[in-house]
Coordinates of C-alpha atoms and ligand atoms in Angstrom, one line a residue:
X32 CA 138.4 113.8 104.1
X33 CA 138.7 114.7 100.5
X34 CA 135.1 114.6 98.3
X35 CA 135.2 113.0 95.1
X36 CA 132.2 113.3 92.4
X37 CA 132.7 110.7 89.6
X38 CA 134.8 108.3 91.5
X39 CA 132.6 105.4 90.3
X40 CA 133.8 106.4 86.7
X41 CA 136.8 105.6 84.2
X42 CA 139.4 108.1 85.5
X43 CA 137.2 108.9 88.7
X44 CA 138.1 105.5 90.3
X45 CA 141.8 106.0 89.6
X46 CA 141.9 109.0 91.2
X47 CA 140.3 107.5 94.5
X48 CA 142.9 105.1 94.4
X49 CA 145.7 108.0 93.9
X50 CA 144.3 109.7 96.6
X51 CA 143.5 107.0 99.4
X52 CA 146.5 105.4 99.0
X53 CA 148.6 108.3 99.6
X54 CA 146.4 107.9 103.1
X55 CA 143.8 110.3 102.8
X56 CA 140.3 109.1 103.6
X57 CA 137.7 109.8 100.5
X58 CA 133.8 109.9 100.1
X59 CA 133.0 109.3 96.4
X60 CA 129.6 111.2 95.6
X61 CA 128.3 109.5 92.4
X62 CA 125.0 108.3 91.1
X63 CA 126.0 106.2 88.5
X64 CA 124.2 107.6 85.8
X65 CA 127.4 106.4 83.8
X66 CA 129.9 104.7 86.7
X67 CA 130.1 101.6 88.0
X68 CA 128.9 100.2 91.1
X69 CA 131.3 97.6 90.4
X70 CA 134.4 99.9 90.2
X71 CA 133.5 101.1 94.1
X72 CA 134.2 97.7 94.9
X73 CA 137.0 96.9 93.4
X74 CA 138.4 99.8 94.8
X75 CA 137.9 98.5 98.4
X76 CA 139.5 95.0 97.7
X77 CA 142.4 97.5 96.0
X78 CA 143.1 99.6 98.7
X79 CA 142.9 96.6 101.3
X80 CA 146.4 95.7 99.9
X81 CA 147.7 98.5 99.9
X82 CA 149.4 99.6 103.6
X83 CA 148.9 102.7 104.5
X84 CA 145.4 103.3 102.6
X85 CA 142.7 105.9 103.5
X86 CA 139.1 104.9 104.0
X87 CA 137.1 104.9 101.5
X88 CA 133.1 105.6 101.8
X89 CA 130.3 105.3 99.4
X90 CA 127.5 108.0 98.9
X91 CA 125.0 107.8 96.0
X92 CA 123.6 110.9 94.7
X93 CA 124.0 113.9 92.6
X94 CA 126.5 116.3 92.8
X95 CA 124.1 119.0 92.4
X96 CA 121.5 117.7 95.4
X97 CA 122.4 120.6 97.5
X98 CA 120.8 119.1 100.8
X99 CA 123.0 116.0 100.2
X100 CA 125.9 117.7 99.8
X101 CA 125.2 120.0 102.8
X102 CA 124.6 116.7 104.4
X103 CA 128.4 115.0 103.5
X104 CA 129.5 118.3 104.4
X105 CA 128.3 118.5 107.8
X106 CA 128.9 114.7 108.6
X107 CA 132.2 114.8 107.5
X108 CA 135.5 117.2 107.7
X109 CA 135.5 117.9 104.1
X110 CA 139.1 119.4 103.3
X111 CA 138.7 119.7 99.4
X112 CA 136.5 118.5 96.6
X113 CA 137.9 116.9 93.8
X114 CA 134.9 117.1 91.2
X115 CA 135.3 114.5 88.2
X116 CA 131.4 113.9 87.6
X117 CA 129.9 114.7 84.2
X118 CA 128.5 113.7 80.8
X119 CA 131.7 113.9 78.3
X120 CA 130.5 112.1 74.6
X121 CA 131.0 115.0 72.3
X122 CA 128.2 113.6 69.8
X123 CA 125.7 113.5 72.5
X124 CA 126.5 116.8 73.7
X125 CA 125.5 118.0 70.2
X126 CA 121.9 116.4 69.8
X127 CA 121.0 116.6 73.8
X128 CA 122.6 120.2 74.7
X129 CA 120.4 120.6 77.9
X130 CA 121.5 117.5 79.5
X131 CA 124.9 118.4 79.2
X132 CA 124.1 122.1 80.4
X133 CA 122.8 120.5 83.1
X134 CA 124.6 117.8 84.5
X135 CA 128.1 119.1 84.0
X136 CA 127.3 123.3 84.3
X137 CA 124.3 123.7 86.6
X138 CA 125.0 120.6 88.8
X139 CA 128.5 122.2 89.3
X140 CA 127.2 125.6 90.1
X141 CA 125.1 123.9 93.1
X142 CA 128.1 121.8 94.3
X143 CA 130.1 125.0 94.1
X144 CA 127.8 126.9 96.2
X145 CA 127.5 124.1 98.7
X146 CA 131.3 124.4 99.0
X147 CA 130.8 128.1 99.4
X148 CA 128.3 127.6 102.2
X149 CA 130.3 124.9 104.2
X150 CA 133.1 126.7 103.8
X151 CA 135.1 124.2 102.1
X152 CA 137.8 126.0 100.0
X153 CA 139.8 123.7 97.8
X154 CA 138.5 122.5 94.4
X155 CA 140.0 120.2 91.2
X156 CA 138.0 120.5 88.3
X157 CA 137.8 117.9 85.6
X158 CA 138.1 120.1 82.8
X159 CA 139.3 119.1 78.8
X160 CA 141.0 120.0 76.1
X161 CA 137.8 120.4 74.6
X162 CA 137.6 123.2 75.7
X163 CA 140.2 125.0 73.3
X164 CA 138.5 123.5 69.9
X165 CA 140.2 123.8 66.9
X166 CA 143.8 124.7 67.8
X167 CA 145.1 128.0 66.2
X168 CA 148.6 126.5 67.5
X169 CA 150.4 123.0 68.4
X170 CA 151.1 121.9 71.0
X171 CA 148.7 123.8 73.1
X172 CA 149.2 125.5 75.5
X173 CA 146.8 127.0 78.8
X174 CA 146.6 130.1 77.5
X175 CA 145.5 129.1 74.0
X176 CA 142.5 131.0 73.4
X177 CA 139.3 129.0 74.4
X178 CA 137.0 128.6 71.3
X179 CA 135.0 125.3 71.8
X180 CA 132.9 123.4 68.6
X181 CA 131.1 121.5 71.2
X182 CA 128.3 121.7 73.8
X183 CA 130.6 119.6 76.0
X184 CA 133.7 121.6 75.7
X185 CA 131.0 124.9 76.6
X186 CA 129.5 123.0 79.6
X187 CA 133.1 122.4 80.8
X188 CA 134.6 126.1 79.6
X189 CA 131.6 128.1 81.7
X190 CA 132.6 126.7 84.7
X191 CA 136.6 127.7 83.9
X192 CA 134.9 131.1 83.5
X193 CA 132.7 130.6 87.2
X194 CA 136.1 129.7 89.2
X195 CA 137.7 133.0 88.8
X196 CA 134.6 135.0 90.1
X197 CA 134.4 131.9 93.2
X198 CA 137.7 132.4 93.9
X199 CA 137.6 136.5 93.9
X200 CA 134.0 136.6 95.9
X201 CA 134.6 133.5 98.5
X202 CA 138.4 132.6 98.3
X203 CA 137.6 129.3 96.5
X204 CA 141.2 127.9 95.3
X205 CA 140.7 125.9 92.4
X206 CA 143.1 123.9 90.1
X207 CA 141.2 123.1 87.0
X208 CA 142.8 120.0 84.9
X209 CA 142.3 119.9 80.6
X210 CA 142.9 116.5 80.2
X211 CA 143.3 115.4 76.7
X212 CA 142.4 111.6 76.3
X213 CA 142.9 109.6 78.9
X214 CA 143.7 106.4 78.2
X215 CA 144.9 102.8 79.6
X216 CA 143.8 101.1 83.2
X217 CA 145.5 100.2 86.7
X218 CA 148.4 98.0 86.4
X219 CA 146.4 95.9 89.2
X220 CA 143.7 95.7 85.9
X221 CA 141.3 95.6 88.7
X222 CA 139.6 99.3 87.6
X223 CA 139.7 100.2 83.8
X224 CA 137.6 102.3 81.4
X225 CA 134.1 100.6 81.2
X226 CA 131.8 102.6 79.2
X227 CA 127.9 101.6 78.8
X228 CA 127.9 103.4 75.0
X229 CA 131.9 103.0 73.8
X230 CA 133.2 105.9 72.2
X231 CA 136.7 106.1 72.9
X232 CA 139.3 105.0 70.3
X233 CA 141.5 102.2 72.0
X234 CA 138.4 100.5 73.7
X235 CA 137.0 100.1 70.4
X236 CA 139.7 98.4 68.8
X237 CA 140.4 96.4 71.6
X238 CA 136.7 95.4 71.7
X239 CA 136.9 94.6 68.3
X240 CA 140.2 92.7 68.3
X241 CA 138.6 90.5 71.4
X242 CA 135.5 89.5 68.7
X243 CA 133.4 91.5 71.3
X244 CA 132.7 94.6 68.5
X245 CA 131.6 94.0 65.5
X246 CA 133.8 96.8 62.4
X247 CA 134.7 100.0 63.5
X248 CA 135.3 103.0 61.3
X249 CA 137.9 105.1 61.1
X250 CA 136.4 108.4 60.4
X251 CA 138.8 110.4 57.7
X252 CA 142.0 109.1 56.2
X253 CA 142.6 112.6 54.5
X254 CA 143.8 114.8 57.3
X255 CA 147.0 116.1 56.8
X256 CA 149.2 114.4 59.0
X257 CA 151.6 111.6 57.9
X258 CA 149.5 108.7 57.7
X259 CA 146.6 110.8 56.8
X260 CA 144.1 109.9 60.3
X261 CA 144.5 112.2 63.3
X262 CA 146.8 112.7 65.6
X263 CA 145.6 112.6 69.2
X264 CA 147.8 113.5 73.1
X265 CA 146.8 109.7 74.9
X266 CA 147.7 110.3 78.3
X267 CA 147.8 107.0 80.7
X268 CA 144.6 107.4 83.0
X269 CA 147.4 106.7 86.2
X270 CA 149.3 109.8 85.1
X271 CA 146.5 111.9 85.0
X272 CA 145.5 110.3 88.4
X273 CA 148.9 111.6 90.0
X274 CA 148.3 114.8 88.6
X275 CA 145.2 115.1 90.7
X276 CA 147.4 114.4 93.6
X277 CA 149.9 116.7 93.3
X278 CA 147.1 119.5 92.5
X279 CA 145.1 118.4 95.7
X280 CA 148.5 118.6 97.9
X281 CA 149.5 121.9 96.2
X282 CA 145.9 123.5 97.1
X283 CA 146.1 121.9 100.6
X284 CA 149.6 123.4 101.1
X285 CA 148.4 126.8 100.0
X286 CA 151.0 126.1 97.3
X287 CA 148.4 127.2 94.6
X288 CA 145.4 129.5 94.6
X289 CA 144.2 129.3 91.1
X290 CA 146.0 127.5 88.2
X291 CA 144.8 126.1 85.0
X292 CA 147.4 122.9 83.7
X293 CA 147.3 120.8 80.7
X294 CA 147.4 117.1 80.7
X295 CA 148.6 115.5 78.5
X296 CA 152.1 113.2 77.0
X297 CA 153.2 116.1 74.4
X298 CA 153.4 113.0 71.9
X299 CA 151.1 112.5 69.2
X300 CA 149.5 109.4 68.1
X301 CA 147.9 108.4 64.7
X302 CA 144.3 106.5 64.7
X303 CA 146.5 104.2 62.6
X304 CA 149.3 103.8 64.6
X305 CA 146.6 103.1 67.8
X306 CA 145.4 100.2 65.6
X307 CA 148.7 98.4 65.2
X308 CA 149.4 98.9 68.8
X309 CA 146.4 96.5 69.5
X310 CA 147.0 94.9 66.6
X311 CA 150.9 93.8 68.2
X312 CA 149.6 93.4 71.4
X313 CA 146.6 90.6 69.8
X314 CA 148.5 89.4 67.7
X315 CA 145.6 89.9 64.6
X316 CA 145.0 91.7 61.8
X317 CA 142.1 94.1 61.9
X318 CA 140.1 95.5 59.3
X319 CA 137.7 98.4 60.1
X320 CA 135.8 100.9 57.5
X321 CA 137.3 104.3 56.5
X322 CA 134.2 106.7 57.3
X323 CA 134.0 110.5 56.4
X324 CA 135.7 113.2 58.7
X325 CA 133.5 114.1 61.8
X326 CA 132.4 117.8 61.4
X327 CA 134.8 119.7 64.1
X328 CA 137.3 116.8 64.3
X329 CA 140.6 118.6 64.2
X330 CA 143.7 117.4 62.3
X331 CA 145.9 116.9 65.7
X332 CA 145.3 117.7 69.6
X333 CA 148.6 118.1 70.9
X334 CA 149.3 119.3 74.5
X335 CA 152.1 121.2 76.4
X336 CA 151.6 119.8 80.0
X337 CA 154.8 122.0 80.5
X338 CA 153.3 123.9 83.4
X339 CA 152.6 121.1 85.3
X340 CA 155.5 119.6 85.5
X341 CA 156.9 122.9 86.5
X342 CA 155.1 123.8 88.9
X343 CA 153.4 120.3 90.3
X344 CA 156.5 118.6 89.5
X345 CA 153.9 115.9 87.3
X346 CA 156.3 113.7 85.3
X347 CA 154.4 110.7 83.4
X348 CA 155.3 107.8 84.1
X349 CA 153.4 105.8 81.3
X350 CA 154.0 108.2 78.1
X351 CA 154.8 105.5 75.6
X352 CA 151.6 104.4 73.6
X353 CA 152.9 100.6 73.9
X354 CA 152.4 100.7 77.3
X355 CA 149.2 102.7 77.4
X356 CA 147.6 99.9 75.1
X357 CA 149.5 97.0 76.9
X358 CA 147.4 98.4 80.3
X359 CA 143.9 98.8 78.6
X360 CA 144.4 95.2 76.9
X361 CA 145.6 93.6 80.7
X362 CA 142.4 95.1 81.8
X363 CA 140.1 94.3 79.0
X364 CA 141.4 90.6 79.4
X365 CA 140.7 90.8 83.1
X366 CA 138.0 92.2 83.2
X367 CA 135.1 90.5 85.7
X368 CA 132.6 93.7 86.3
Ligands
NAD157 N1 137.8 110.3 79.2 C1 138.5 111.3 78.8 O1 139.3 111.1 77.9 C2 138.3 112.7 79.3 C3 139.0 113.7 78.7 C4 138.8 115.0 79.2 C5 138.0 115.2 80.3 N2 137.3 114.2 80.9 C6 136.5 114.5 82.1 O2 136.8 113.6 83.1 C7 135.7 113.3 83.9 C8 135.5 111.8 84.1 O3 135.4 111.3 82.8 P1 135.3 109.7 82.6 O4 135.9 109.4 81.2 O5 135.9 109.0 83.7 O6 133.7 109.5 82.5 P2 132.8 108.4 83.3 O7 131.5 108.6 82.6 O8 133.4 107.1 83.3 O9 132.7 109.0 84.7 C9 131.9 110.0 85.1 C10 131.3 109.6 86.5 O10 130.5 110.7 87.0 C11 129.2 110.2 87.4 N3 128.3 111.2 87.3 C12 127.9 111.9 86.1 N4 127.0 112.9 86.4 C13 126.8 112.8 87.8 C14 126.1 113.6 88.7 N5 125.3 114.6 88.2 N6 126.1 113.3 90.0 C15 126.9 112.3 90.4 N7 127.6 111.5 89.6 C16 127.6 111.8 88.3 C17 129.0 109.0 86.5 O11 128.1 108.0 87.1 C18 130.4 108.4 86.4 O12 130.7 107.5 87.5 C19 134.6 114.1 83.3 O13 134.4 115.3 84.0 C20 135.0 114.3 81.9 O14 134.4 115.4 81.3 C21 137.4 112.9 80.4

C-alpha cells in the first residue's frame, strides 16, 4: 500500500488517481486544512470505472501526528510514502513564516522519522521550483544553485537538505520532485484545482472570465520579456501526476536511490498569452488592472525536466498551453464540489 499526504489537494488527488489506477492500493493521510473532502470522493466514483484500480482508503489527520502515522503504519504494509501535503502561497509564507516552518518542515521531519521507525524506505517529495529563486540561468536545471526569496521555497529547500542525511544514516531512498506550476485538471473534469484563497494565474482568469471574480491584476507589464509580463513553465497537473508514478516505480524497483528531477514543459508562457488562452476558450474579452511588480517575482521560470525524461522516461503528454487551459476550463465548467 503506497501512503499519500495531500491527496485531498489540487495535484494530491491526481496523483491518487495516477497511482491506484496503475493498481496499487493507496491510504491518503490529509486533514484538509486546504483539500477537499469532496475531491476523496470523486476519486472513488473515478476509480470505480476504471478496471483494474487499487483501493483507495481515507485517513484524516496530520502528517506530522507521529502516533497516527505509526498507527497506518502498523495497520497497513506501507511500501512507500508519496508526501504531497503542505502550505504553498508564497505571500503567506512571507507574513506567517512559522506556519509554513511548521507545516511543511517540522511536520515532515515527524513523518520522516515515523518512516525511519517503521522501516518504510521509499519517499517522493513534493518539492518546487521555488526553491531555486531568482535563476542565475534559463532553463534551470537540478543543479542550479538553491537560493530561495521565500519562506516557502526555505520550508521546502530544508527538507532537500534533511533527505541526504536520511538516506546516508537509515537508507531512506527518496526522489524529490521541483515542480514548476502545475496547472490544468483530469480530463474526466471530475478532480481539478479548487483553492479556498485563489492565487494561481489560470484559475483567476478563468474565474473571472465565468463572472465568478471580480478584476484581476496583472502585476508588472515591464519585465523584459516580449510582451513585457512574465514568463512562467505551466506544466499539466496529469503530467506531473505520471511523474510521480514513474518515480514511485523507479524507487520500488531499486532503480533510484536518491535523485532530484525538475518538472516542468521547458516552454514558457506569458501572463498575457495565459489570458488570451482563456479569453479563446470563452469566447470574451477580459479586462484586468496592470499592478506593480511583486518584490522577488522573477522575469521568467523556465525548467529543464531533461533528467527526467532520461532517466524516468517522463514524456508530457499535455505540454501545449491550449490544452492545459482547455482542461482547467472543462473542469471549472463542471465543477459540482
Ligand atoms: N500548485 C503548484 O503549482 C505547486 C508547485 C510546486 C510545488 N507544489 C507542491 O505540491 C504540493 C501540493 O500542492 P497543491 O497545489 O496540490 O496544494 P493543495 O493545498 O491543494 O494541497 C495540499 C494538501 O495537503 C493537505 N495538508 C496540508 N498540510 C497538511 C498536514 N499537515 N497534514 C495533512 N494534510 C495536510 C491539504 O489539506 C491539501 O489537501 C505541495 O507540497 C506544494 O508545495 C505545488
Amino acid at each position: 500500500m503506497i501512503l499519500i499526504t495531500g491527496g485531498a489537494g489540487y495535484i494530491g488527488s491526481h496523483v491518487v488517481k495516477e497511482i491506484a489506477q496503475a493498481g496499487y492500493d493507496v491510504i491518503i493521510l490529509d486533514n484538509f486544512s486546504t483539500g477537499n473532502r469532496a475531491a476523496v470522493d470523486a476519486l472513488h466514483t473515478l476509480l470505480k470505472a476504471i478496471p483494474g484500480s487499487g483501493r483507495i482508503e481515507l485517513a484524516v489527520g496530520d502528517c506530522g501526528d507521529e502516533t497516527l502515522l505509526d498507527s497506518i503504519c502498523q495497520q497497513h504494509h506501507i511500501e512507500a510514502v508519496v508526501h504531497l501535503a503542505a502550505f504553498s502561497e508564497v505571500g503567506e509564507s512571507m507574513q506567517d513564516a512559522a506556519k509554513y516552518f511548521t507545516n511543511n518542515t517540522a511536520q515532515t521531519i515527524y513523518l520522516l522519522n515515523s518512516m525511519k521507525r517503521n522501516r518504510v524506505n521509499h519517499l517522493v517529495f513534493s518539492s518546487t521550483a521555488a526553491v531555486y529563486g531568482q535563476p542565475l540561468q534559463t532553463p534551470i536545471t537540478e543543479d542550479h544553485p538553491l537560493r530561495p526569496t521565500n519562506v516557502y521555497g526555505m520550508s521546502k529547500m530544508m527538507i532537500e537538505f534533511m533527505l541526504p542525511r536520511y538516506r546516508a544514516n537509515y537508507g531512506l531512498n527518496y526522489v524529490s520532485l521541483r515542480y514548476f506550476n502545475a496547472a490544468g485538471a483530469d480530463n474526466s473534469a471530475l478532480i481539478g484545482e479548487k483553492h479556498r484563497q485563489e492565487s494561481h494565474l489560470i484559475p483567476l482568469v478563468i474565474l473571472r472570465a465565468m463572472n465568478k471574480k471580480s478584476q484581476f491584476t496583472v502585476f508588472g507589464d515591464d519585465y523584459d520579456t516580449p510582451d513585457g509580463t512574465c514568463l512562467r513553465d505551466y506544466i499539466h497537473v496529469s503530467d506531473l501526476a505520471q511523474a510521480h508514478l514513474l518515480a514511485l516505480q523507479a524507487l520500488l524497483k531499486g532503480n533510484i536511490t536518491e535523485r532530484v528531477y525538475n518538472l516542468g514543459n521547458g516552454r514558457p508562457h506569458s501572463v498575457r498569452e495565459v489570458i488570451a488562452a482563456v479569453e479563446a476558450i470563452s469566447g470574451r474579452q477580459l479586462e484586468y488592472d496592470i499592478g506593480p511588480r511583486r518584490p522577488g517575482d522573477p522575469s521568467i521560470l523556465l525548467a529543464s525536466s531533461q533528467r527526467a525524461m532520461d532517466e524516468l522516461g517522463w514524456q508530457p503528454q499535455y505540454p501545449q498551453l491550449q490544452d492545459i487551459v482547455a482542461s482547467a476550463w472543462k473542469w471549472h465548467q463542471s465543477e459540482n464540489w
